[in-house]
Amino acid sequence: MSGDRNSGCRTSAAMSGSGGRGGSGGRGQKAGSARRGGWEDAGVEFYREAYPTSVDNIYDTRITTLLPSKRHNVNSLGRGTVRRRASQRSRRQPPTTTATLVHTSRRGSDTYLEVLPDLTQGVDEEETWEKLQQIRAHAVPIEEKRKLKQQLQSAPTLRTRGLAAFKLSRRKFFSQTKSRLREMISKIELWHWSLRYVEGNFGTGLVAFFTFIKWLLYLNLFTCVLLGVFILVPQIFLVHSKDSCIVDSWPNSVYDNETFLYENDTNCCTKYYNEIQSNSPKRDNYYLIQLVQDGVQGTGPLELSYLFYGYYPRHILVLEVAPEWKYNLPLAYLLVLVVTLILSLVLMVRAAARGLRESLRSSEGQFYQYCNLIFGGWDYCIENNKAASIKKKAIYNELCNHLETERYNEEKEQRTKKERCRLYMVRLLVNMVVLALLSVSFVAIYKSTIFAFDHLKDAKDSKESEQDKLMILLFEYLPSGVIVTLNIIIPYLLRALVKLEHYTPNSILVLTLIRTVFLRLASLVILLISIYQSIPACPDSKPSECIDECTRPWCWETYVGQQLYKLTILDLIIMFLTTFLVNFPLKCIGHKLMRGSQIGAAIGDIEFAIPKHVLDIVYGQTLCWLGMFYSPLLPAVTCIKLVLVFYIKYFDCKVNSSQSSQLYRTSRSNALFISILLVSFIVTIIPVGYSIAEIKPSLACGPFRGLDTIWSEMLAVIEESPDWLKAVLLFLGTAGFAVPAIIFLILAGYYYYAVAAANKHMVSLLKNQLVLEGHDKQFLLSRLNHMIKMSAEEGGENTSARSSRPVEDETGHSNDQTLEA
Amino acid sequence: MGNKNTTFTEEELEDYEDLTYLTRREILVAWGKWKGLVGGQGEPDRVTRYPEEDVQKLPELQHNPFRERITRVFSSLKDSRMSFEDFLDLLSVMSSKAPLQLKAHYAFHIFDYNEDQVLDTEDLEVVVERLTGDHALLPEEKSKLVEKLLEDTDLDGGGISEEEFKHLLTKCPDFTHSFRFSV
């Protein structure tokens, strides 16, 4: 922290011998860079050749600025996105005749050349409008742009008419509305100022994390709206006929027949279930606590509310005033959920593709990582001195990291066989230890869930004394408690173990992340499996029995929904407690009470570790997806939770954490977050899909009671649909469709892979060619300089005067003539 | 900002909107900031040129290691002074809507310390030095780094030209994320 100049990286001892190896450093990269063989030698010898590329040769500078390529690259700036063929044509011909040079050597050797495109040819309205739109993209000051705009607007244009005019006006209208819409949206942007604060003080890497929370919030809102409109609103506003539990089992009115979808038997089960729920005893003394507990667990009055699956009836809903308008609620329930999941997947894949493209580009080669770091490493939005110095330190650390990785790679190649064996043995051992740890934690979660469930049954039957109440509470929260404890302890152990394995810093990060993700997701899956064990553990019930002998819950779907709801709320509470009751006091103690001491710094310096926080968020979202089917309002709960989580994490970041000395790159972070999210999405689809397709819905509640599986509802609808639709849909499910589709997809994938490989090869060929062209250019330039110098010395005053002013000329033609003379 | 059109006419605002990537609101906010930065010498107007140091007091520029280069590159007359329109140019290039080509052009000139239109060893060494600040690399580490950088990106020798730089930046996805700020 004290400004130790020229201390270099930690590995400065190893570096001291590397100064002279600069040239051979390139050879060390041979392993992964066979395709660079073409110019590797060229690059090395190049710097040793005596080509006169030094700046003090003024002829050289001026000549290079006249090269067509130097003029052309600015010209193509404005035409980058114009789709007209005319501009393609003019791009191929260098603009030698009518180009105007601006800013030519205003002050001595300042050769700031800007070339504005040629505008005096007759153009039509569309081209003019496109050019006007592209004015902003010109790299000249506003004055010049203004002149350009006036020139464009006053130039004679051909009016377009007919269809072209209509198309043009439509384009103009669209682009105007788009920009107005964008401006409106930016005004109501959520959390704009908080994000600006984080950006200014912590850099863009952390902003990516908060932007991720915002994106998830929008996704959940979208899901919420869909579910609300198609499931909640009909349930609230439309009505259905009452369930009648008549033991004689014959419906007694024609009207009722239209809205019943099941046999009369299950009516009685529903009635019993509802009665039991509403008659559960409430104690007056502990009413408030009971209320809070019910709120957190989803029991009590919440159980039979819109929150859970059990409340939704198996009826076709009708509008009270117009009984012909029917709404098939069970079908809607199933379809909307499936469609929501598919839409979420599509949105996530789109975001993932963007992130993956960026991260692939940056990991293409070791050298691009250097460029990325040096040219893109500094966040231009930092407003704070402390943040700036931390950022510099982070960049320095990353540079040292890169240099160390290189040294590590060189060292790796020099490892002896014995060392390599030893290292592999150590790695194998560590992996086995990690596996053992993970399996132990899974077994612990499973056992605790089963244990809690069994004892809960016993305790609930005999709720007599205070002690039993406490035991009930304990058993309710035992599984969640075990999961949370494991989630805190195991990552510490993993981080300690990974140090033994001697990987590069990047690999360490990725490996630890994968292992922790595995832990979190798998613990959820284990929880689900244990719940699953306790549900259909009974043989098929007889048709007239509502409940089996083994007394599983009346309504297992609601039970699952309750467990997931409880986990969500618990997650929020724990985040809150960790931030305010653990991190905040630690920071206060470390920084205020024990200020200046080593221990104080060790306690109080908490870094805002992005991977851990991302996993928290993804875990919450996974719970939402798992529970969406059993609790249609869970996305709404998750939305509210995400808003609170944003502020909790913001507080954590702003107040509790000291600046992180690790550089978090936005492109890599984006790709990472979304891919973890996708992985957890795929993991949640499997249990939900299985439960829809295989498990028998409970008899007493829900929109699917009385059916064999939930999916049979869909099958019944397909049966009733018109023949052609039925044929198509049934065909989609057969092997005759699936196998050719898979083969086709594999072929398409292989084709794109082959094209990409061919392109890569092409790129390397072109690179080699470019290098050789560069050689030619340098050679020719030097000869040219030589000749000019000689002719200048011979020609005396005249020729030297003429040839010393090539830059102020308006065109390139006259210059060429001078040289040829 | 409530003070809508006391200083700009509708035409001027539309003009600025056409010539830059800023929205109306951003232009007005920029004017407010400009007044704050240079207001010490009386009521500022749009064409007076103020010394660079005043502009460098902007919070985002204050701690930027390249601030002198930024103000120099965006000064239209290269006289170590900037006018309001130069300031708007700066904000336009730094906004998130500016295309990569435009940002790359200006970034190239910002990094080109000796102004010879190529990024050669000296330029890159100064850039690395500014980036790491107080924690400096050893000279041989620095030269090794710069040499490696040039070796892998400079295809035709003679330093990184503007074209090569632009091509290089398409492979650096972090550049678009980091080379921006907004008011």
Tab-separated table of C-alpha atoms in Angstrom, chain A residues 26-274:
chain	number	residue	atom	x	y	z
A	26	GLY	CA	7.618	-16.074	-28.102
A	27	ARG	CA	8.960	-19.538	-28.604
A	28	GLY	CA	7.578	-20.620	-25.279
A	29	GLN	CA	4.128	-20.098	-26.661
A	30	LYS	CA	4.615	-22.561	-29.447
A	31	ALA	CA	2.452	-25.191	-27.851
A	32	GLY	CA	-0.780	-23.364	-28.300
A	33	SER	CA	0.098	-21.211	-31.217
A	34	ALA	CA	1.167	-23.318	-34.119
A	35	ARG	CA	-0.878	-21.117	-36.341
A	36	ARG	CA	1.361	-18.154	-35.605
A	37	GLY	CA	4.408	-19.917	-36.957
A	38	GLY	CA	4.271	-17.831	-40.097
A	39	TRP	CA	5.382	-14.583	-38.679
A	40	GLU	CA	6.894	-15.578	-35.371
A	41	ASP	CA	10.353	-15.391	-36.864
A	42	ALA	CA	9.416	-12.244	-38.708
A	43	GLY	CA	8.296	-10.553	-35.513
A	44	VAL	CA	11.546	-11.281	-33.794
A	45	GLU	CA	13.901	-10.234	-36.546
A	46	PHE	CA	11.852	-7.254	-37.359
A	47	TYR	CA	12.796	-5.300	-34.354
A	48	ARG	CA	16.419	-5.952	-35.002
A	49	GLU	CA	16.375	-4.789	-38.629
A	50	ALA	CA	17.518	-1.329	-39.453
A	51	TYR	CA	14.479	-0.198	-41.408
A	52	PRO	CA	14.190	3.568	-41.087
A	53	THR	CA	10.916	3.805	-39.298
A	54	SER	CA	12.079	6.468	-36.899
A	55	VAL	CA	10.034	9.584	-36.645
A	56	ASP	CA	12.772	12.076	-37.090
A	57	ASN	CA	12.719	11.349	-40.774
A	58	ILE	CA	10.052	13.850	-41.701
A	59	TYR	CA	9.736	12.719	-45.241
A	60	ASP	CA	8.801	9.314	-44.037
A	61	THR	CA	6.014	10.598	-41.827
A	62	ARG	CA	4.478	12.739	-44.473
A	63	ILE	CA	4.615	10.019	-47.056
A	64	THR	CA	2.989	7.483	-44.788
A	65	THR	CA	0.134	9.849	-44.161
A	66	LEU	CA	-0.522	9.976	-47.882
A	67	LEU	CA	-0.856	6.252	-48.220
A	68	PRO	CA	-4.311	5.274	-49.456
A	69	SER	CA	-4.860	3.010	-46.501
A	70	LYS	CA	-4.354	5.859	-44.082
A	71	ARG	CA	-6.867	7.979	-45.910
A	72	HIS	CA	-9.308	5.221	-46.470
A	73	ASN	CA	-9.789	4.085	-42.917
A	74	VAL	CA	-11.273	7.387	-41.860
A	75	ASN	CA	-13.468	7.574	-44.888
A	76	SER	CA	-15.045	4.261	-44.157
A	77	LEU	CA	-16.067	5.471	-40.705
A	78	GLY	CA	-19.111	7.294	-41.905
A	79	ARG	CA	-20.233	4.680	-44.336
A	80	GLY	CA	-19.946	1.778	-41.984
A	81	THR	CA	-23.612	1.015	-41.747
A	82	VAL	CA	-25.035	2.426	-44.937
A	83	ARG	CA	-26.350	-0.365	-47.002
A	84	ARG	CA	-26.161	1.232	-50.408
A	85	ARG	CA	-24.126	-0.270	-53.147
A	86	ALA	CA	-22.880	3.146	-54.160
A	87	SER	CA	-20.887	3.408	-50.999
A	88	GLN	CA	-19.426	-0.030	-51.558
A	89	ARG	CA	-18.224	1.127	-54.918
A	90	SER	CA	-16.600	4.256	-53.652
A	91	ARG	CA	-14.903	2.337	-50.882
A	92	ARG	CA	-12.905	0.381	-53.372
A	93	GLN	CA	-11.639	3.435	-55.181
A	94	PRO	CA	-9.449	5.573	-52.988
A	95	PRO	CA	-10.808	9.119	-52.987
A	96	THR	CA	-7.942	10.943	-54.583
A	97	THR	CA	-9.730	13.556	-56.582
A	98	THR	CA	-12.326	15.227	-54.477
A	99	ALA	CA	-11.464	14.512	-50.894
A	100	THR	CA	-11.083	17.466	-48.599
A	101	LEU	CA	-8.395	17.435	-45.990
A	102	VAL	CA	-9.106	19.077	-42.715
A	103	HIS	CA	-6.798	19.908	-39.864
A	104	THR	CA	-3.670	19.594	-41.867
A	105	SER	CA	-0.616	20.495	-39.902
A	106	ARG	CA	-2.024	23.431	-38.037
A	107	ARG	CA	0.842	23.449	-35.695
A	108	GLY	CA	4.081	22.285	-37.132
A	109	SER	CA	4.374	18.566	-37.102
A	110	ASP	CA	0.818	17.968	-35.979
A	111	THR	CA	-0.571	15.980	-38.829
A	112	TYR	CA	-4.080	15.325	-37.692
A	113	LEU	CA	-5.666	14.202	-40.883
A	114	GLU	CA	-9.366	13.825	-41.159
A	115	VAL	CA	-10.955	13.090	-44.449
A	116	LEU	CA	-14.605	13.896	-44.967
A	117	PRO	CA	-16.467	11.873	-47.524
A	118	ASP	CA	-17.323	13.229	-50.903
A	119	LEU	CA	-20.733	14.808	-51.069
A	120	THR	CA	-21.002	16.744	-54.258
A	121	GLN	CA	-22.401	14.021	-56.451
A	122	GLY	CA	-26.115	14.008	-56.981
A	123	VAL	CA	-27.749	11.868	-54.365
A	124	ASP	CA	-31.285	10.997	-53.587
A	125	GLU	CA	-33.227	11.662	-50.437
A	126	GLU	CA	-32.732	8.305	-48.882
A	127	GLU	CA	-28.995	8.440	-49.115
A	128	THR	CA	-29.004	11.964	-47.760
A	129	TRP	CA	-31.101	10.926	-44.803
A	130	GLU	CA	-28.851	7.972	-44.071
A	131	LYS	CA	-25.790	10.172	-44.243
A	132	LEU	CA	-27.423	12.633	-41.879
A	133	GLN	CA	-28.019	9.837	-39.420
A	134	GLN	CA	-24.397	8.828	-39.662
A	135	ILE	CA	-22.988	12.274	-39.065
A	136	ARG	CA	-22.592	11.551	-35.385
A	137	ALA	CA	-20.236	8.721	-36.132
A	138	HIS	CA	-17.665	10.991	-37.726
A	139	ALA	CA	-14.612	11.586	-35.641
A	140	VAL	CA	-14.431	15.331	-36.076
A	141	PRO	CA	-15.378	18.190	-33.774
A	142	ILE	CA	-18.935	19.508	-33.696
A	143	GLU	CA	-18.130	22.520	-35.860
A	144	GLU	CA	-17.051	20.350	-38.751
A	145	LYS	CA	-20.054	18.112	-38.310
A	146	ARG	CA	-22.286	21.131	-38.419
A	147	LYS	CA	-20.707	22.286	-41.666
A	148	LEU	CA	-21.149	18.814	-43.053
A	149	LYS	CA	-24.781	18.787	-42.064
A	150	GLN	CA	-25.386	22.145	-43.721
A	151	GLN	CA	-23.630	20.950	-46.812
A	152	LEU	CA	-25.756	17.829	-46.914
A	153	GLN	CA	-28.955	19.718	-46.410
A	154	SER	CA	-28.223	22.330	-49.036
A	155	ALA	CA	-26.945	19.927	-51.663
A	156	PRO	CA	-29.350	19.297	-54.511
A	157	THR	CA	-31.225	16.103	-53.895
A	158	LEU	CA	-33.458	14.094	-56.126
A	159	ARG	CA	-36.841	13.635	-54.655
A	160	THR	CA	-37.937	10.100	-54.167
A	161	ARG	CA	-41.463	9.274	-55.052
A	162	GLY	CA	-43.891	6.433	-54.937
A	163	LEU	CA	-43.069	3.314	-53.024
A	164	ALA	CA	-39.554	4.462	-52.176
A	165	ALA	CA	-40.873	7.653	-50.602
A	166	PHE	CA	-43.336	5.694	-48.533
A	167	LYS	CA	-40.652	3.312	-47.347
A	168	LEU	CA	-38.391	6.211	-46.477
A	169	SER	CA	-41.014	7.993	-44.440
A	170	ARG	CA	-41.755	4.761	-42.630
A	171	ARG	CA	-38.087	4.295	-41.774
A	172	LYS	CA	-37.835	7.837	-40.521
A	173	PHE	CA	-40.892	7.388	-38.371
A	174	PHE	CA	-39.595	4.163	-36.861
A	175	SER	CA	-36.221	5.560	-35.986
A	176	GLN	CA	-37.803	8.633	-34.392
A	177	THR	CA	-40.168	6.602	-32.265
A	178	LYS	CA	-37.372	4.301	-31.242
A	179	SER	CA	-35.272	7.159	-29.961
A	180	ARG	CA	-38.239	8.760	-28.163
A	181	LEU	CA	-39.086	5.439	-26.532
A	182	ARG	CA	-35.512	4.951	-25.449
A	183	GLU	CA	-35.435	8.376	-23.870
A	184	MET	CA	-38.668	7.696	-21.995
A	185	ILE	CA	-37.447	4.350	-20.728
A	186	SER	CA	-34.200	5.829	-19.520
A	187	LYS	CA	-36.142	8.321	-17.423
A	188	ILE	CA	-37.965	5.638	-15.463
A	189	GLU	CA	-35.035	3.309	-15.161
A	190	LEU	CA	-34.954	1.449	-11.921
A	191	TRP	CA	-32.160	2.083	-9.434
A	192	HIS	CA	-30.336	4.356	-11.821
A	193	TRP	CA	-28.583	6.385	-9.145
A	194	SER	CA	-27.572	3.390	-7.050
A	195	LEU	CA	-25.949	1.802	-10.065
A	196	ARG	CA	-24.180	5.054	-10.911
A	197	TYR	CA	-22.800	5.182	-7.390
A	198	VAL	CA	-21.492	1.638	-7.611
A	199	GLU	CA	-20.055	2.360	-11.042
A	200	GLY	CA	-18.235	5.424	-9.843
A	201	ASN	CA	-16.825	3.849	-6.755
A	202	PHE	CA	-16.252	0.223	-7.568
A	203	GLY	CA	-15.966	-0.093	-11.307
A	204	THR	CA	-18.019	-1.820	-13.929
A	205	GLY	CA	-17.324	-5.375	-12.773
A	206	LEU	CA	-19.512	-4.930	-9.728
A	207	VAL	CA	-22.147	-3.094	-11.727
A	208	ALA	CA	-22.536	-6.246	-13.797
A	209	PHE	CA	-23.624	-8.067	-10.637
A	210	PHE	CA	-26.300	-5.537	-9.762
A	211	THR	CA	-27.442	-5.363	-13.359
A	212	PHE	CA	-27.854	-9.132	-13.172
A	213	ILE	CA	-30.188	-8.727	-10.201
A	214	LYS	CA	-32.157	-6.137	-12.136
A	215	TRP	CA	-32.429	-8.438	-15.159
A	216	LEU	CA	-33.674	-11.281	-12.974
A	217	LEU	CA	-36.232	-8.952	-11.462
A	218	TYR	CA	-37.588	-8.105	-14.896
A	219	LEU	CA	-37.711	-11.805	-15.804
A	220	ASN	CA	-39.650	-12.584	-12.650
A	221	LEU	CA	-42.018	-9.677	-13.218
A	222	PHE	CA	-42.710	-10.974	-16.700
A	223	THR	CA	-43.429	-14.447	-15.313
A	224	CYS	CA	-45.613	-12.929	-12.623
A	225	VAL	CA	-47.667	-10.988	-15.115
A	226	LEU	CA	-48.224	-14.067	-17.263
A	227	LEU	CA	-49.265	-16.203	-14.336
A	228	GLY	CA	-51.412	-13.458	-12.894
A	229	VAL	CA	-53.304	-12.765	-16.074
A	230	PHE	CA	-53.983	-16.361	-16.999
A	231	ILE	CA	-54.408	-18.041	-13.655
A	232	LEU	CA	-55.067	-15.567	-10.900
A	233	VAL	CA	-57.406	-13.122	-12.575
A	234	PRO	CA	-59.821	-15.778	-13.896
A	235	GLN	CA	-59.861	-17.423	-10.499
A	236	ILE	CA	-60.773	-14.150	-8.824
A	237	PHE	CA	-63.320	-12.835	-11.239
A	238	LEU	CA	-64.928	-15.865	-12.774
A	239	VAL	CA	-67.136	-18.253	-10.885
A	240	HIS	CA	-67.857	-21.902	-10.837
A	241	SER	CA	-70.551	-24.017	-9.383
A	242	LYS	CA	-70.192	-25.432	-5.918
A	243	ASP	CA	-68.803	-28.873	-5.211
A	244	SER	CA	-71.534	-31.043	-3.892
A	245	CYS	CA	-70.642	-33.983	-1.814
A	246	ILE	CA	-73.572	-36.306	-2.191
A	247	VAL	CA	-72.983	-39.802	-1.090
A	248	ASP	CA	-75.456	-41.196	-3.609
A	249	SER	CA	-72.980	-40.216	-6.293
A	250	TRP	CA	-75.371	-38.976	-8.907
A	251	PRO	CA	-75.363	-35.341	-10.005
A	252	ASN	CA	-78.769	-33.767	-9.483
A	253	SER	CA	-78.886	-30.846	-11.826
A	254	VAL	CA	-78.156	-30.321	-15.459
A	255	TYR	CA	-76.395	-27.047	-14.836
A	256	ASP	CA	-73.919	-28.680	-12.501
A	257	ASN	CA	-73.065	-31.252	-15.081
A	258	GLU	CA	-71.496	-28.701	-17.365
A	259	THR	CA	-68.915	-27.539	-14.948
A	260	PHE	CA	-68.000	-30.758	-13.205
A	261	LEU	CA	-65.001	-32.486	-14.523
A	262	TYR	CA	-64.641	-35.371	-12.137
A	263	GLU	CA	-66.668	-37.960	-10.346
A	264	ASN	CA	-68.540	-37.116	-7.280
A	265	ASP	CA	-66.300	-39.131	-5.001
A	266	THR	CA	-63.506	-36.661	-4.855
A	267	ASN	CA	-65.931	-33.885	-3.925
A	268	CYS	CA	-66.192	-35.383	-0.520
A	269	CYS	CA	-62.475	-35.507	-0.115
A	270	THR	CA	-62.231	-31.848	-0.956
A	271	LYS	CA	-64.939	-31.027	1.512
A	272	TYR	CA	-63.228	-32.918	4.279
A	273	TYR	CA	-59.913	-31.288	3.488
A	274	ASN	CA	-61.368	-27.802	3.544
